[in-house]
Short mmCIF file of C-alpha atoms in Angstrom, two decimals:
data_model
loop_
_atom_site.label_atom_id
_atom_site.label_comp_id
_atom_site.label_asym_id
_atom_site.label_seq_id
_atom_site.Cartn_x
_atom_site.Cartn_y
_atom_site.Cartn_z
CA MET A 1477 42.04 -85.52 -189.57
CA GLU A 1478 45.80 -85.30 -189.80
CA ARG A 1479 45.73 -81.56 -190.14
CA LEU A 1480 43.69 -81.09 -186.98
CA ASP A 1481 45.90 -83.54 -185.14
CA GLN A 1482 48.96 -81.45 -186.07
CA GLN A 1483 47.18 -78.30 -184.80
CA MET A 1484 46.27 -79.99 -181.54
CA ARG A 1485 49.88 -81.21 -181.03
CA PHE A 1486 50.91 -77.55 -181.38
CA VAL A 1487 48.17 -76.41 -178.98
CA ALA A 1488 49.40 -78.95 -176.41
CA GLU A 1489 53.10 -78.09 -176.93
CA ILE A 1490 52.67 -74.34 -176.40
CA GLY A 1491 51.06 -74.99 -172.99
CA LYS A 1492 54.57 -75.22 -171.80
CA LEU A 1493 54.95 -71.50 -171.98
CA LYS A 1494 52.98 -71.48 -168.63
CA SER A 1495 56.18 -72.78 -167.00
CA VAL A 1496 58.67 -70.39 -168.46
CA LEU A 1497 59.44 -67.84 -165.76
CA ARG A 1498 60.37 -64.34 -166.49
CA GLN A 1499 62.48 -61.95 -164.27
CA THR A 1500 59.44 -59.79 -163.66
CA MET A 1501 58.08 -59.97 -160.15
CA LEU A 1502 54.31 -59.83 -159.65
CA ALA A 1503 53.24 -57.81 -156.63
CA VAL A 1504 50.09 -59.99 -156.27
CA PRO A 1505 50.71 -62.88 -155.96
CA GLY A 1506 54.34 -62.56 -154.83
CA ARG A 1507 56.01 -64.72 -157.58
CA ARG A 1508 57.69 -64.33 -160.85
CA GLU A 1509 55.52 -63.86 -163.91
CA ASN A 1510 55.32 -66.59 -166.52
CA SER A 1511 55.57 -65.91 -170.26
CA ALA A 1512 51.94 -67.16 -171.05
CA GLU A 1513 50.27 -64.78 -168.64
CA HIS A 1514 52.70 -61.99 -169.76
CA SER A 1515 51.60 -62.60 -173.36
CA TRP A 1516 47.89 -62.33 -172.35
CA HIS A 1517 48.57 -59.08 -170.58
CA LEU A 1518 50.28 -57.64 -173.72
CA ALA A 1519 47.35 -58.73 -175.84
CA MET A 1520 44.95 -56.99 -173.61
CA MET A 1521 47.13 -53.85 -173.61
CA ALA A 1522 47.08 -54.03 -177.47
CA VAL A 1523 43.27 -54.04 -177.23
CA VAL A 1524 42.95 -51.25 -174.80
CA LEU A 1525 45.79 -49.00 -176.03
CA ALA A 1526 45.08 -49.48 -179.69
CA GLU A 1527 44.44 -45.70 -180.19
CA HIS A 1528 47.98 -44.93 -179.21
CA ALA A 1529 49.36 -46.84 -182.22
CA PRO A 1530 50.22 -44.84 -185.35
CA SER A 1531 47.19 -44.43 -187.53
CA GLY A 1532 46.72 -47.35 -189.97
CA THR A 1533 48.24 -49.84 -187.56
CA ASP A 1534 46.55 -53.26 -187.90
CA ILE A 1535 45.75 -54.11 -184.30
CA GLY A 1536 44.64 -57.64 -185.05
CA ARG A 1537 48.18 -58.30 -186.31
CA VAL A 1538 49.76 -56.72 -183.28
CA ILE A 1539 47.60 -58.94 -181.05
CA ALA A 1540 48.52 -62.11 -183.03
CA MET A 1541 52.20 -61.00 -182.71
CA VAL A 1542 52.23 -60.51 -178.97
CA LEU A 1543 50.38 -63.84 -178.57
CA VAL A 1544 53.15 -65.78 -180.32
CA HIS A 1545 56.23 -63.57 -179.56
CA ASP A 1546 57.48 -65.62 -176.58
CA LEU A 1547 56.73 -69.12 -177.79
CA VAL A 1548 60.42 -69.59 -178.54
CA GLU A 1549 61.16 -69.33 -174.82
CA ILE A 1550 59.73 -72.84 -174.37
CA ASP A 1551 63.14 -74.03 -175.57
CA ALA A 1552 65.28 -70.99 -175.14
CA GLY A 1553 64.05 -69.58 -171.76
CA ASP A 1554 63.70 -65.97 -170.89
CA LEU A 1555 66.64 -63.60 -170.90
CA PHE A 1556 66.86 -60.60 -168.67
CA LEU A 1557 66.43 -57.32 -170.67
CA TYR A 1558 69.83 -55.97 -169.36
CA ALA A 1559 71.89 -59.11 -170.18
CA ASP A 1560 75.21 -58.39 -171.92
CA ASP A 1561 75.87 -58.57 -175.72
CA ALA A 1562 77.35 -62.03 -175.68
CA GLN A 1563 74.38 -63.44 -173.83
CA GLN A 1564 72.00 -61.66 -176.16
CA ALA A 1565 73.80 -63.18 -179.17
CA ARG A 1566 73.57 -66.73 -177.73
CA GLN A 1567 69.95 -66.11 -176.89
CA GLU A 1568 69.00 -64.99 -180.51
CA GLU A 1569 70.64 -68.22 -181.85
CA ALA A 1570 68.74 -70.43 -179.32
CA GLU A 1571 65.46 -68.61 -180.23
CA ARG A 1572 65.86 -69.17 -183.91
CA ALA A 1573 66.43 -72.88 -183.32
CA ALA A 1574 63.35 -72.97 -181.13
CA ALA A 1575 61.22 -71.26 -183.83
CA ASP A 1576 62.41 -73.80 -186.32
CA ARG A 1577 61.23 -76.59 -184.03
CA ILE A 1578 58.05 -75.24 -182.52
CA PHE A 1579 56.30 -73.61 -185.55
CA ALA A 1580 57.18 -76.83 -187.65
CA LEU A 1581 54.67 -78.70 -185.40
CA LEU A 1582 51.82 -76.90 -187.42
CA PRO A 1583 50.68 -77.75 -190.91
CA PRO A 1584 53.18 -76.06 -193.29
CA ASP A 1585 50.93 -73.09 -194.37
CA GLN A 1586 50.28 -72.15 -190.71
CA ALA A 1587 53.92 -72.81 -189.72
CA ALA A 1588 54.96 -70.31 -192.32
CA SER A 1589 52.47 -67.64 -191.27
CA LEU A 1590 53.19 -67.85 -187.58
CA ARG A 1591 56.91 -67.85 -188.20
CA ALA A 1592 56.52 -64.79 -190.40
CA LEU A 1593 54.68 -63.10 -187.45
CA TRP A 1594 57.45 -64.04 -185.10
CA ASP A 1595 60.18 -62.85 -187.53
CA GLU A 1596 58.24 -59.55 -188.03
CA PHE A 1597 58.21 -58.94 -184.23
CA GLU A 1598 61.92 -59.62 -184.00
CA GLU A 1599 62.92 -57.50 -187.06
CA ARG A 1600 60.86 -54.51 -185.81
CA ARG A 1601 60.40 -53.02 -189.35
CA THR A 1602 56.64 -52.63 -189.58
CA ARG A 1603 54.57 -50.19 -187.41
CA GLU A 1604 52.75 -53.32 -186.04
CA ALA A 1605 56.04 -54.84 -184.85
CA ARG A 1606 57.22 -51.57 -183.35
CA PHE A 1607 54.00 -51.00 -181.53
CA ALA A 1608 54.12 -54.66 -180.21
CA ARG A 1609 57.71 -54.25 -179.10
CA GLY A 1610 56.87 -51.03 -177.36
CA LEU A 1611 54.20 -52.79 -175.37
CA ASP A 1612 56.52 -55.58 -174.49
CA ARG A 1613 58.96 -52.94 -173.04
CA LEU A 1614 56.26 -51.02 -171.19
CA GLN A 1615 54.62 -53.84 -169.44
CA PRO A 1616 57.56 -54.81 -167.07
CA MET A 1617 58.05 -51.14 -166.25
CA LEU A 1618 54.40 -51.04 -165.02
CA ALA A 1619 55.07 -54.25 -163.05
CA ASN A 1620 58.24 -52.82 -161.44
CA LEU A 1621 56.37 -49.79 -160.25
CA GLU A 1622 53.63 -51.93 -158.76
CA ALA A 1623 56.21 -54.18 -157.10
CA GLY A 1624 57.93 -51.26 -155.43
CA GLY A 1625 60.97 -51.34 -157.69
CA GLY A 1626 61.02 -55.00 -158.76
CA THR A 1627 63.83 -56.04 -161.00
CA TRP A 1628 65.19 -52.49 -161.06
CA ARG A 1629 66.08 -52.70 -157.35
CA GLU A 1630 67.02 -56.38 -157.48
CA HIS A 1631 69.60 -55.78 -160.17
CA GLY A 1632 70.64 -52.21 -159.27
CA ILE A 1633 69.34 -50.91 -162.60
CA THR A 1634 69.55 -47.06 -162.88
CA ALA A 1635 67.28 -44.64 -164.63
CA ASP A 1636 69.65 -43.91 -167.49
CA LEU A 1637 69.67 -47.60 -168.38
CA VAL A 1638 65.81 -47.68 -168.30
CA LEU A 1639 65.59 -44.52 -170.38
CA ALA A 1640 67.78 -46.14 -173.05
CA LYS A 1641 65.18 -48.89 -173.27
CA VAL A 1642 62.27 -46.40 -173.43
CA ARG A 1643 63.51 -45.35 -176.79
CA LEU A 1644 61.95 -48.57 -178.22
CA ILE A 1645 58.56 -47.66 -176.72
CA GLU A 1646 58.81 -44.18 -178.37
CA GLU A 1647 59.49 -45.80 -181.74
CA GLY A 1648 56.20 -47.72 -181.36
CA SER A 1649 54.07 -44.98 -180.00
CA GLU A 1650 54.68 -41.33 -179.23
CA SER A 1651 52.14 -40.98 -176.46
CA LEU A 1652 53.12 -44.32 -174.76
CA GLY A 1653 56.85 -43.24 -175.07
CA ARG A 1654 56.03 -39.98 -173.28
CA TYR A 1655 54.04 -41.91 -170.66
CA ALA A 1656 57.00 -44.29 -170.02
CA ARG A 1657 59.49 -41.26 -169.64
CA ASP A 1658 57.06 -39.74 -167.03
CA LEU A 1659 56.97 -43.18 -165.27
CA VAL A 1660 60.79 -43.21 -164.95
CA ALA A 1661 60.86 -39.73 -163.54
CA GLN A 1662 58.11 -40.79 -161.10
CA ALA A 1663 59.97 -43.97 -160.06
CA VAL A 1664 63.10 -41.83 -159.44
CA ARG A 1665 61.16 -39.37 -157.27
CA ALA A 1666 59.54 -42.30 -155.35
CA GLY A 1667 62.99 -43.72 -154.70
CA LEU A 1668 62.06 -46.90 -156.59
CA LEU A 1669 64.67 -46.32 -159.26
CA ALA A 1670 68.21 -44.88 -158.69
CA PRO A 1671 69.13 -41.93 -160.87
CA ALA A 1672 71.93 -42.33 -163.41
CA ALA A 1673 75.19 -43.61 -161.89
CA PRO A 1674 77.68 -40.79 -161.64
CA ASP A 1675 80.53 -40.87 -164.15
CA TRP A 1676 83.18 -41.59 -161.66
CA ALA A 1677 81.26 -44.78 -160.67
CA GLY A 1678 81.33 -46.23 -164.19
CA MET B 981 46.27 -37.48 -170.15
CA GLU B 982 43.26 -38.50 -168.17
CA ARG B 983 42.09 -40.94 -170.75
CA LEU B 984 45.45 -42.78 -170.78
CA ASP B 985 45.59 -42.78 -166.98
CA GLN B 986 42.18 -44.53 -166.96
CA GLN B 987 43.44 -47.07 -169.55
CA MET B 988 46.53 -47.70 -167.43
CA ARG B 989 44.51 -48.16 -164.24
CA PHE B 990 42.53 -50.86 -166.10
CA VAL B 991 45.76 -52.52 -167.38
CA ALA B 992 47.05 -52.66 -163.87
CA GLU B 993 43.87 -53.93 -162.40
CA ILE B 994 43.53 -56.81 -164.85
CA GLY B 995 46.96 -58.09 -163.91
CA LYS B 996 45.05 -59.63 -160.86
CA LEU B 997 43.72 -62.27 -163.27
CA LYS B 998 47.13 -64.02 -162.86
CA SER B 999 46.25 -64.90 -159.31
CA VAL B 1000 42.78 -66.42 -160.08
CA LEU B 1001 43.26 -70.15 -159.96
CA ARG B 1002 41.07 -72.53 -161.97
CA GLN B 1003 40.15 -76.10 -161.22
CA THR B 1004 42.24 -77.29 -164.17
CA MET B 1005 45.51 -79.03 -163.24
CA LEU B 1006 48.53 -78.42 -165.46
CA ALA B 1007 50.59 -81.56 -165.99
CA VAL B 1008 53.77 -79.35 -166.35
CA PRO B 1009 54.32 -77.67 -164.03
CA GLY B 1010 52.24 -79.56 -161.57
CA ARG B 1011 49.85 -76.83 -160.29
CA ARG B 1012 46.55 -75.31 -161.03
CA GLU B 1013 46.15 -73.13 -164.07
CA ASN B 1014 45.40 -69.43 -163.62
CA SER B 1015 42.84 -67.59 -165.64
CA ALA B 1016 45.29 -65.28 -167.37
CA GLU B 1017 47.38 -68.09 -168.85
CA HIS B 1018 44.13 -69.97 -169.68
CA SER B 1019 42.94 -66.86 -171.61
CA TRP B 1020 46.18 -66.75 -173.55
CA HIS B 1021 45.92 -70.43 -174.47
CA LEU B 1022 42.38 -69.87 -175.73
CA ALA B 1023 43.59 -66.90 -177.87
CA MET B 1024 46.22 -69.06 -179.41
CA MET B 1025 43.73 -71.75 -180.06
CA ALA B 1026 41.46 -69.27 -181.78
CA VAL B 1027 44.45 -68.27 -184.03
CA VAL B 1028 45.45 -71.89 -184.83
CA LEU B 1029 41.95 -73.44 -185.11
CA ALA B 1030 40.31 -70.49 -186.95
CA GLU B 1031 39.55 -72.64 -190.01
CA HIS B 1032 37.30 -74.84 -187.81
CA ALA B 1033 34.92 -71.92 -187.14
CA PRO B 1034 31.81 -71.57 -189.43
CA SER B 1035 32.57 -69.65 -192.56
CA GLY B 1036 32.24 -65.90 -192.06
CA THR B 1037 33.34 -65.96 -188.42
CA ASP B 1038 35.27 -62.88 -187.40
CA ILE B 1039 38.28 -64.44 -185.74
CA GLY B 1040 39.56 -61.13 -184.51
CA ARG B 1041 36.36 -60.73 -182.51
CA VAL B 1042 36.65 -64.21 -181.16
CA ILE B 1043 40.21 -63.47 -179.95
CA ALA B 1044 39.13 -60.25 -178.20
CA MET B 1045 36.27 -62.16 -176.58
CA VAL B 1046 38.42 -64.94 -175.19
CA LEU B 1047 40.98 -62.44 -173.91
CA VAL B 1048 38.34 -60.57 -171.80
CA HIS B 1049 35.93 -63.51 -171.01
CA ASP B 1050 37.35 -64.29 -167.64
CA LEU B 1051 38.13 -60.79 -166.26
CA VAL B 1052 35.05 -60.96 -164.07
CA GLU B 1053 36.76 -63.75 -162.13
CA ILE B 1054 39.05 -61.11 -160.46
CA ASP B 1055 36.12 -60.41 -158.22
CA ALA B 1056 33.89 -63.50 -158.70
CA GLY B 1057 36.59 -66.36 -158.73
CA ASP B 1058 36.35 -69.38 -160.92
CA LEU B 1059 33.49 -71.85 -160.57
CA PHE B 1060 33.95 -75.57 -161.39
CA LEU B 1061 32.16 -76.45 -164.67
CA TYR B 1062 30.08 -79.08 -162.90
CA ALA B 1063 28.87 -76.96 -160.02
CA ASP B 1064 25.09 -77.21 -159.18
CA ASP B 1065 22.40 -74.87 -160.42
CA ALA B 1066 22.25 -72.80 -157.30
CA GLN B 1067 26.03 -72.20 -157.32
CA GLN B 1068 25.83 -71.26 -161.00
CA ALA B 1069 23.12 -68.70 -160.29
CA ARG B 1070 25.05 -67.13 -157.49
CA GLN B 1071 28.14 -67.03 -159.79
CA GLU B 1072 26.23 -65.33 -162.62
CA GLU B 1073 25.15 -62.63 -160.27
CA ALA B 1074 28.62 -62.10 -158.82
CA GLU B 1075 30.08 -61.97 -162.43
CA ARG B 1076 27.65 -59.29 -163.53
CA ALA B 1077 28.56 -57.13 -160.60
CA ALA B 1078 32.25 -57.73 -161.36
CA ALA B 1079 31.70 -56.66 -164.98
CA ASP B 1080 29.93 -53.52 -163.73
CA ARG B 1081 33.03 -52.62 -161.61
CA ILE B 1082 35.89 -53.68 -163.83
CA PHE B 1083 34.95 -52.48 -167.24
CA ALA B 1084 33.95 -49.08 -165.70
CA LEU B 1085 37.62 -48.43 -164.95
CA LEU B 1086 38.04 -47.67 -168.64
CA PRO B 1087 36.94 -44.50 -170.57
CA PRO B 1088 33.14 -44.83 -171.18
CA ASP B 1089 33.45 -45.73 -174.92
CA GLN B 1090 35.85 -48.54 -174.16
CA ALA B 1091 33.95 -49.73 -171.23
CA ALA B 1092 30.91 -50.11 -173.27
CA SER B 1093 32.66 -52.03 -176.10
CA LEU B 1094 34.53 -54.42 -173.82
CA ARG B 1095 31.34 -55.05 -171.79
CA ALA B 1096 29.48 -55.71 -175.00
CA LEU B 1097 32.14 -58.31 -175.95
CA TRP B 1098 31.77 -59.98 -172.53
CA ASP B 1099 27.94 -59.90 -172.74
CA GLU B 1100 28.11 -61.47 -176.23
CA PHE B 1101 30.30 -64.31 -174.92
CA GLU B 1102 27.90 -64.98 -172.12
CA GLU B 1103 24.82 -64.86 -174.29
CA ARG B 1104 26.19 -67.27 -176.88
CA ARG B 1105 23.96 -65.90 -179.68
CA THR B 1106 26.58 -65.07 -182.40
CA ARG B 1107 28.73 -67.58 -184.12
CA GLU B 1108 31.77 -65.72 -182.73
CA ALA B 1109 30.49 -66.30 -179.25
CA ARG B 1110 29.63 -69.91 -179.88
CA PHE B 1111 33.03 -70.65 -181.30
CA ALA B 1112 34.72 -68.90 -178.35
CA ARG B 1113 32.59 -70.85 -175.84
CA GLY B 1114 33.48 -74.04 -177.66
CA LEU B 1115 37.21 -73.33 -177.29
CA ASP B 1116 36.64 -72.55 -173.66
CA ARG B 1117 35.11 -75.98 -173.19
CA LEU B 1118 37.60 -77.86 -175.30
CA GLN B 1119 40.80 -76.51 -173.54
CA PRO B 1120 40.29 -78.12 -170.10
CA MET B 1121 39.42 -81.40 -171.78
CA LEU B 1122 42.84 -81.35 -173.52
CA ALA B 1123 44.42 -80.50 -170.14
CA ASN B 1124 42.69 -83.33 -168.38
CA LEU B 1125 43.87 -85.72 -170.94
CA GLU B 1126 47.47 -84.47 -170.55
CA ALA B 1127 47.18 -84.59 -166.82
CA GLY B 1128 46.13 -88.28 -166.79
CA GLY B 1129 42.49 -87.52 -165.99
CA GLY B 1130 42.94 -84.29 -164.00
CA THR B 1131 39.69 -82.83 -162.60
CA TRP B 1132 37.59 -85.81 -164.10
CA ARG B 1133 39.31 -88.25 -161.80
CA GLU B 1134 39.58 -85.73 -158.90
CA HIS B 1135 35.79 -85.13 -158.84
CA GLY B 1136 34.59 -88.53 -160.17
CA ILE B 1137 33.17 -86.99 -163.37
CA THR B 1138 31.77 -89.65 -165.75
CA ALA B 1139 31.74 -89.62 -169.61
CA ASP B 1140 28.03 -88.92 -169.87
CA LEU B 1141 28.52 -85.66 -167.92
CA VAL B 1142 31.45 -84.70 -170.13
CA LEU B 1143 29.49 -85.57 -173.32
CA ALA B 1144 26.66 -83.24 -172.15
CA LYS B 1145 29.22 -80.41 -172.15
CA VAL B 1146 30.55 -81.38 -175.53
CA ARG B 1147 27.30 -80.23 -177.04
CA LEU B 1148 28.39 -76.70 -176.54
CA ILE B 1149 31.61 -77.40 -178.51
CA GLU B 1150 29.48 -78.84 -181.35
CA GLU B 1151 27.45 -75.71 -181.41
CA GLY B 1152 30.64 -73.70 -181.99
CA SER B 1153 32.33 -76.00 -184.46
CA GLU B 1154 31.23 -79.21 -186.11
CA SER B 1155 34.77 -80.49 -186.59
CA LEU B 1156 35.99 -79.53 -183.03
CA GLY B 1157 32.77 -81.15 -181.64
CA ARG B 1158 33.58 -84.36 -183.41
CA TYR B 1159 37.20 -84.17 -182.14
CA ALA B 1160 35.96 -83.70 -178.62
CA ARG B 1161 33.70 -86.68 -178.86
CA ASP B 1162 36.59 -88.81 -180.00
CA LEU B 1163 38.67 -87.42 -177.06
CA VAL B 1164 36.02 -88.63 -174.60
CA ALA B 1165 35.92 -92.11 -176.13
CA GLN B 1166 39.72 -92.20 -176.07
CA ALA B 1167 39.79 -91.10 -172.39
CA VAL B 1168 37.35 -93.90 -171.49
CA ARG B 1169 39.41 -96.49 -173.35
CA ALA B 1170 42.56 -95.28 -171.58
CA GLY B 1171 40.78 -95.53 -168.20
CA LEU B 1172 41.18 -91.73 -167.58
CA LEU B 1173 37.42 -91.21 -167.57
CA ALA B 1174 34.81 -93.55 -166.06
CA PRO B 1175 32.01 -94.48 -168.47
CA ALA B 1176 28.43 -93.43 -167.66
CA ALA B 1177 27.32 -94.21 -164.03
CA PRO B 1178 24.86 -97.15 -164.22
CA ASP B 1179 21.28 -96.26 -163.76
CA TRP B 1180 20.98 -97.97 -160.37
CA ALA B 1181 23.95 -95.88 -159.09
CA GLY B 1182 21.97 -92.58 -159.71
#
């Protein structure tokens, strides 16, 4: 029974992801999104948008990857996408320490396989990881559009900064990358996203 | 592009599951659980507890099933597990109407396959559905234990009522059924769950 007890301790521990708040604002209800419901939304996107992944992509693996990708935030918290390099580096270190602790709650074979999934997502070398990372970039863009600008307006993010992030979506899926570029143009036209800051403003 | 637009309308619509509140109380943070984060937790349980499913169970299908199983609550809301028969019947009707509306947002082929997944979960005939339903029963029990009694105390639920629900977990997985029975005994010993109401109290 020890093995099942370890699995259940992990199941209980990961429930804490429901209290990790992201930057993303939800239009309905008016509050920040938590990382557990975000992960569910990504898994549903993987199911529904599977045909936009490069042929041969193992969607089951993409789904498992997006389900576990944010578990490290239980210890490390969520970092805003546009944080500076020093903050990103500190975050990466905190996330690795969190992965060491959290996955080790599981029996060793499962700890290793879930950790490998998380590493794969982070390293972005396989087509599964690139597709999963693309979904993770696209979902907050959809949320910002729904929320009338959301974190873009809140933090004064401009279209050129968003387009730099869209590259990661394109690497995961050609058609979703195109869709994301169109979304940016649409958000600029609708006044939800400021166009690029002029050179003299930098 | 019409197909992708339909898919994206569905992706936006299902975000509403984040505002459907369940009865389940979360110990941390102290609030009711929403159906989106609940669905994520079930999907993670399917990943971690896969070895407790009967041999030959397609876990990918179980995961897809738990991801979509509560979407109908966007229209129909969540019903407490111990609601009476009349309430259950009204709920079933509302959920079927919700399934008709929500899945139809997708392109027809995907609408049919996700609807089939939802029907399979409801009908509980395949081992995948029985395992998924078992997880859906087990997760609130774990939450009640963590929350010091949770909805059991709140609604004066007794151990005999909980054990009647445990049968559904046993149908999905022998070892998880045994685990759930032990949990009930443990909750009674800890005073978190009242033992069966005496006959004269009925």
